[in-house]
Amino acid sequence: MIPWVQLDSAKTGDGAQELRLKRRGSEFSIMLGTNELMNSRLSGSEEALARLSCQRISGHRQPRILIGGLGMGFTLRAALAELGKDASVTVAELVPAVVAWARGPMADVFGGCLDDPRVTIQETDVGQSIRSGPAAWDAILLDVDNGPEGIVHKGNDALYSLAGLGAARSALKPGGVLAVWSQGPDTGFTRRLKQAGFAVEEVNTRANGKRGARHVIWIATNSPRS
């Protein structure tokens, strides 16, 4: 058995916890304490986040996509595969080290997607990007934590509050989509999405195709305001 080797570590956005990048052969893992946040062998639900979102906005011209959380690039790569040449994708990543890992030890995992001319990387809180202007985005994809109840950075909770969801809806164009990845279901979050005025679809998916842990993706559409 090949042992895990820690390559680097970095503080979370609030400085309260530590992320650790580990490698075992060609396999990578990002850990928070004893919790594995992501693994390079398990990409199915993150890819589904992008695929489902892009399908919902397939009729939009020159779509602008905001992805919250770079991770291991699974969502970004899947979005680029779905989108045409006229699209633009902005990735907001709060921890600079995660971007450095993507360009360094995990470069093979990312497969050059950071160099795609459609991609812009912002080392910032995705909440700031959401609040940058009204009707700015065709889709906002959030995979910044383990779901609506943040464990990595408590500041993420504001994204999933009623006020945060209202800000996301204001940032979306009519017919735009807010898509949120979660480790598991959350009936309270579904209720808040509806309270914020979204039309909500809850999709169950798996971490590795038809296998692996069960995850949830909310697809919330910005319906016309009454």
mmCIF file of N, CA and C in Angstrom, residues 94-163:
data_model
loop_
_atom_site.group_PDB
_atom_site.id
_atom_site.type_symbol
_atom_site.label_atom_id
_atom_site.label_comp_id
_atom_site.label_asym_id
_atom_site.label_seq_id
_atom_site.Cartn_x
_atom_site.Cartn_y
_atom_site.Cartn_z
ATOM 1 N N LEU A 94 -11.358 31.542 -2.329
ATOM 2 C CA LEU A 94 -10.980 32.336 -1.172
ATOM 3 C C LEU A 94 -9.567 32.044 -0.679
ATOM 4 N N VAL A 95 -9.078 30.815 -0.882
ATOM 5 C CA VAL A 95 -7.773 30.414 -0.339
ATOM 6 C C VAL A 95 -6.737 30.420 -1.465
ATOM 7 N N PRO A 96 -5.799 31.374 -1.465
ATOM 8 C CA PRO A 96 -4.813 31.442 -2.551
ATOM 9 C C PRO A 96 -4.024 30.158 -2.747
ATOM 10 N N ALA A 97 -3.768 29.425 -1.665
ATOM 11 C CA ALA A 97 -2.991 28.191 -1.790
ATOM 12 C C ALA A 97 -3.677 27.174 -2.690
ATOM 13 N N VAL A 98 -5.008 27.157 -2.700
ATOM 14 C CA VAL A 98 -5.729 26.214 -3.547
ATOM 15 C C VAL A 98 -5.434 26.494 -5.020
ATOM 16 N N VAL A 99 -5.339 27.770 -5.376
ATOM 17 C CA VAL A 99 -4.972 28.136 -6.753
ATOM 18 C C VAL A 99 -3.535 27.717 -7.039
ATOM 19 N N ALA A 100 -2.651 27.913 -6.070
ATOM 20 C CA ALA A 100 -1.251 27.503 -6.250
ATOM 21 C C ALA A 100 -1.141 25.994 -6.417
ATOM 22 N N TRP A 101 -1.935 25.233 -5.661
ATOM 23 C CA TRP A 101 -1.918 23.777 -5.800
ATOM 24 C C TRP A 101 -2.389 23.363 -7.195
ATOM 25 N N ALA A 102 -3.374 24.093 -7.708
ATOM 26 C CA ALA A 102 -3.912 23.773 -9.040
ATOM 27 C C ALA A 102 -2.866 23.979 -10.127
ATOM 28 N N ARG A 103 -2.047 24.989 -9.948
ATOM 29 C CA ARG A 103 -1.014 25.284 -10.959
ATOM 30 C C ARG A 103 0.272 24.515 -10.689
ATOM 31 N N GLY A 104 0.395 23.931 -9.493
ATOM 32 C CA GLY A 104 1.614 23.232 -9.116
ATOM 33 C C GLY A 104 1.434 21.735 -9.068
ATOM 34 N N PRO A 105 1.352 21.141 -7.878
ATOM 35 C CA PRO A 105 1.335 19.675 -7.779
ATOM 36 C C PRO A 105 0.134 19.014 -8.443
ATOM 37 N N MET A 106 -1.001 19.718 -8.549
ATOM 38 C CA MET A 106 -2.179 19.109 -9.164
ATOM 39 C C MET A 106 -2.393 19.552 -10.610
ATOM 40 N N ALA A 107 -1.369 20.051 -11.255
ATOM 41 C CA ALA A 107 -1.509 20.547 -12.630
ATOM 42 C C ALA A 107 -2.069 19.475 -13.568
ATOM 43 N N ASP A 108 -1.661 18.222 -13.392
ATOM 44 C CA ASP A 108 -2.167 17.159 -14.258
ATOM 45 C C ASP A 108 -3.653 16.923 -14.049
ATOM 46 N N VAL A 109 -4.119 17.060 -12.813
ATOM 47 C CA VAL A 109 -5.544 16.898 -12.527
ATOM 48 C C VAL A 109 -6.356 17.968 -13.249
ATOM 49 N N PHE A 110 -5.829 19.174 -13.302
ATOM 50 C CA PHE A 110 -6.549 20.293 -13.916
ATOM 51 C C PHE A 110 -6.470 20.274 -15.437
ATOM 52 N N GLY A 111 -5.493 19.583 -15.986
ATOM 53 C CA GLY A 111 -5.427 19.391 -17.434
ATOM 54 C C GLY A 111 -5.395 20.667 -18.242
ATOM 55 N N GLY A 112 -4.796 21.723 -17.723
ATOM 56 C CA GLY A 112 -4.658 22.957 -18.476
ATOM 57 C C GLY A 112 -5.892 23.834 -18.526
ATOM 58 N N CYS A 113 -6.945 23.486 -17.762
ATOM 59 C CA CYS A 113 -8.196 24.252 -17.873
ATOM 60 C C CYS A 113 -8.058 25.687 -17.359
ATOM 61 N N LEU A 114 -7.094 25.934 -16.479
ATOM 62 C CA LEU A 114 -6.915 27.308 -15.996
ATOM 63 C C LEU A 114 -6.373 28.225 -17.082
ATOM 64 N N ASP A 115 -5.806 27.645 -18.132
ATOM 65 C CA ASP A 115 -5.262 28.437 -19.238
ATOM 66 C C ASP A 115 -6.281 28.641 -20.356
ATOM 67 N N ASP A 116 -7.472 28.099 -20.207
ATOM 68 C CA ASP A 116 -8.518 28.311 -21.201
ATOM 69 C C ASP A 116 -8.854 29.804 -21.255
ATOM 70 N N PRO A 117 -8.905 30.408 -22.450
ATOM 71 C CA PRO A 117 -9.146 31.864 -22.549
ATOM 72 C C PRO A 117 -10.504 32.297 -22.005
ATOM 73 N N ARG A 118 -11.406 31.356 -21.799
ATOM 74 C CA ARG A 118 -12.717 31.700 -21.252
ATOM 75 C C ARG A 118 -12.693 31.849 -19.731
ATOM 76 N N VAL A 119 -11.584 31.487 -19.097
ATOM 77 C CA VAL A 119 -11.518 31.372 -17.640
ATOM 78 C C VAL A 119 -10.806 32.555 -17.002
ATOM 79 N N THR A 120 -11.413 33.071 -15.934
ATOM 80 C CA THR A 120 -10.789 34.083 -15.074
ATOM 81 C C THR A 120 -10.807 33.561 -13.639
ATOM 82 N N ILE A 121 -9.671 33.608 -12.962
ATOM 83 C CA ILE A 121 -9.573 33.186 -11.566
ATOM 84 C C ILE A 121 -9.486 34.433 -10.686
ATOM 85 N N GLN A 122 -10.369 34.530 -9.710
ATOM 86 C CA GLN A 122 -10.341 35.624 -8.744
ATOM 87 C C GLN A 122 -10.083 35.043 -7.356
ATOM 88 N N GLU A 123 -9.047 35.513 -6.694
ATOM 89 C CA GLU A 123 -8.766 35.079 -5.331
ATOM 90 C C GLU A 123 -9.554 35.975 -4.382
ATOM 91 N N THR A 124 -10.810 35.621 -4.186
ATOM 92 C CA THR A 124 -11.722 36.453 -3.421
ATOM 93 C C THR A 124 -12.858 35.604 -2.886
ATOM 94 N N ASP A 125 -13.626 36.168 -1.986
ATOM 95 C CA ASP A 125 -14.846 35.554 -1.467
ATOM 96 C C ASP A 125 -15.910 35.620 -2.554
ATOM 97 N N VAL A 126 -16.518 34.497 -2.878
ATOM 98 C CA VAL A 126 -17.524 34.485 -3.938
ATOM 99 C C VAL A 126 -18.683 35.415 -3.608
ATOM 100 N N GLY A 127 -18.928 35.656 -2.317
ATOM 101 C CA GLY A 127 -19.978 36.593 -1.943
ATOM 102 C C GLY A 127 -19.738 37.982 -2.507
ATOM 103 N N GLN A 128 -18.481 38.399 -2.569
ATOM 104 C CA GLN A 128 -18.160 39.698 -3.166
ATOM 105 C C GLN A 128 -18.453 39.698 -4.659
ATOM 106 N N SER A 129 -18.140 38.607 -5.324
ATOM 107 C CA SER A 129 -18.418 38.511 -6.758
ATOM 108 C C SER A 129 -19.920 38.547 -7.024
ATOM 109 N N ILE A 130 -20.686 37.898 -6.157
ATOM 110 C CA ILE A 130 -22.140 37.898 -6.308
ATOM 111 C C ILE A 130 -22.689 39.304 -6.159
ATOM 112 N N ARG A 131 -22.131 40.067 -5.240
ATOM 113 C CA ARG A 131 -22.636 41.415 -4.977
ATOM 114 C C ARG A 131 -22.031 42.477 -5.881
ATOM 115 N N SER A 132 -21.278 42.058 -6.901
ATOM 116 C CA SER A 132 -20.574 43.027 -7.749
ATOM 117 C C SER A 132 -21.491 43.796 -8.678
ATOM 118 N N GLY A 133 -22.702 43.292 -8.914
ATOM 119 C CA GLY A 133 -23.621 44.013 -9.782
ATOM 120 C C GLY A 133 -24.880 43.222 -10.055
ATOM 121 N N PRO A 134 -25.990 43.907 -10.374
ATOM 122 C CA PRO A 134 -27.251 43.203 -10.632
ATOM 123 C C PRO A 134 -27.268 42.551 -12.009
ATOM 124 N N ALA A 135 -27.983 41.443 -12.100
ATOM 125 C CA ALA A 135 -28.195 40.741 -13.377
ATOM 126 C C ALA A 135 -26.889 40.537 -14.137
ATOM 127 N N ALA A 136 -25.843 40.131 -13.413
ATOM 128 C CA ALA A 136 -24.514 40.009 -14.013
ATOM 129 C C ALA A 136 -24.224 38.611 -14.542
ATOM 130 N N TRP A 137 -24.933 37.602 -14.020
ATOM 131 C CA TRP A 137 -24.556 36.214 -14.296
ATOM 132 C C TRP A 137 -25.725 35.411 -14.848
ATOM 133 N N ASP A 138 -25.399 34.484 -15.748
ATOM 134 C CA ASP A 138 -26.405 33.535 -16.233
ATOM 135 C C ASP A 138 -26.518 32.338 -15.295
ATOM 136 N N ALA A 139 -25.424 32.008 -14.619
ATOM 137 C CA ALA A 139 -25.445 30.909 -13.655
ATOM 138 C C ALA A 139 -24.415 31.168 -12.569
ATOM 139 N N ILE A 140 -24.793 30.837 -11.349
ATOM 140 C CA ILE A 140 -23.893 30.881 -10.200
ATOM 141 C C ILE A 140 -23.847 29.481 -9.620
ATOM 142 N N LEU A 141 -22.655 28.892 -9.563
ATOM 143 C CA LEU A 141 -22.475 27.531 -9.073
ATOM 144 C C LEU A 141 -21.686 27.592 -7.774
ATOM 145 N N LEU A 142 -22.259 27.079 -6.701
ATOM 146 C CA LEU A 142 -21.611 27.149 -5.396
ATOM 147 C C LEU A 142 -21.205 25.755 -4.914
ATOM 148 N N ASP A 143 -19.903 25.590 -4.765
ATOM 149 C CA ASP A 143 -19.338 24.380 -4.156
ATOM 150 C C ASP A 143 -18.193 24.835 -3.259
ATOM 151 N N VAL A 144 -18.540 25.675 -2.281
ATOM 152 C CA VAL A 144 -17.523 26.308 -1.456
ATOM 153 C C VAL A 144 -17.363 25.627 -0.099
ATOM 154 N N ASP A 145 -18.209 24.646 0.176
ATOM 155 C CA ASP A 145 -18.168 24.011 1.490
ATOM 156 C C ASP A 145 -18.836 22.654 1.355
ATOM 157 N N ASN A 146 -19.244 22.055 2.485
ATOM 158 C CA ASN A 146 -19.932 20.766 2.435
ATOM 159 C C ASN A 146 -21.422 20.912 2.209
ATOM 160 N N GLY A 147 -21.865 22.131 1.948
ATOM 161 C CA GLY A 147 -23.280 22.384 1.707
ATOM 162 C C GLY A 147 -23.735 23.622 2.433
ATOM 163 N N PRO A 148 -25.056 23.812 2.568
ATOM 164 C CA PRO A 148 -25.586 25.028 3.177
ATOM 165 C C PRO A 148 -25.162 25.258 4.622
ATOM 166 N N GLU A 149 -24.705 24.220 5.290
ATOM 167 C CA GLU A 149 -24.180 24.411 6.640
ATOM 168 C C GLU A 149 -22.673 24.287 6.577
ATOM 169 N N GLY A 150 -21.980 25.423 6.512
ATOM 170 C CA GLY A 150 -20.546 25.423 6.268
ATOM 171 C C GLY A 150 -19.741 24.840 7.412
ATOM 172 N N ILE A 151 -18.708 24.069 7.063
ATOM 173 C CA ILE A 151 -17.770 23.586 8.078
ATOM 174 C C ILE A 151 -16.359 24.109 7.816
ATOM 175 N N VAL A 152 -16.082 24.516 6.574
ATOM 176 C CA VAL A 152 -14.753 24.992 6.228
ATOM 177 C C VAL A 152 -14.559 26.438 6.666
ATOM 178 N N HIS A 153 -15.556 27.268 6.397
ATOM 179 C CA HIS A 153 -15.456 28.705 6.672
ATOM 180 C C HIS A 153 -16.840 29.193 7.068
ATOM 181 N N LYS A 154 -16.995 29.580 8.336
ATOM 182 C CA LYS A 154 -18.331 29.937 8.822
ATOM 183 C C LYS A 154 -18.912 31.124 8.076
ATOM 184 N N GLY A 155 -18.046 31.950 7.470
ATOM 185 C CA GLY A 155 -18.553 33.056 6.674
ATOM 186 C C GLY A 155 -19.387 32.592 5.488
ATOM 187 N N ASN A 156 -19.202 31.320 5.081
ATOM 188 C CA ASN A 156 -19.995 30.789 3.973
ATOM 189 C C ASN A 156 -21.479 30.718 4.314
ATOM 190 N N ASP A 157 -21.805 30.658 5.615
ATOM 191 C CA ASP A 157 -23.207 30.560 6.010
ATOM 192 C C ASP A 157 -24.024 31.708 5.439
ATOM 193 N N ALA A 158 -23.400 32.874 5.298
ATOM 194 C CA ALA A 158 -24.115 34.045 4.791
ATOM 195 C C ALA A 158 -24.596 33.830 3.356
ATOM 196 N N LEU A 159 -23.891 33.005 2.592
ATOM 197 C CA LEU A 159 -24.308 32.736 1.214
ATOM 198 C C LEU A 159 -25.654 32.031 1.174
ATOM 199 N N TYR A 160 -25.914 31.208 2.207
ATOM 200 C CA TYR A 160 -27.083 30.336 2.197
ATOM 201 C C TYR A 160 -28.230 30.870 3.050
ATOM 202 N N SER A 161 -28.028 32.051 3.643
ATOM 203 C CA SER A 161 -29.101 32.694 4.395
ATOM 204 C C SER A 161 -30.124 33.267 3.419
ATOM 205 N N LEU A 162 -31.264 33.672 3.934
ATOM 206 C CA LEU A 162 -32.291 34.252 3.077
ATOM 207 C C LEU A 162 -31.771 35.516 2.395
ATOM 208 N N ALA A 163 -31.010 36.332 3.139
ATOM 209 C CA ALA A 163 -30.438 37.539 2.546
ATOM 210 C C ALA A 163 -29.422 37.187 1.464
#
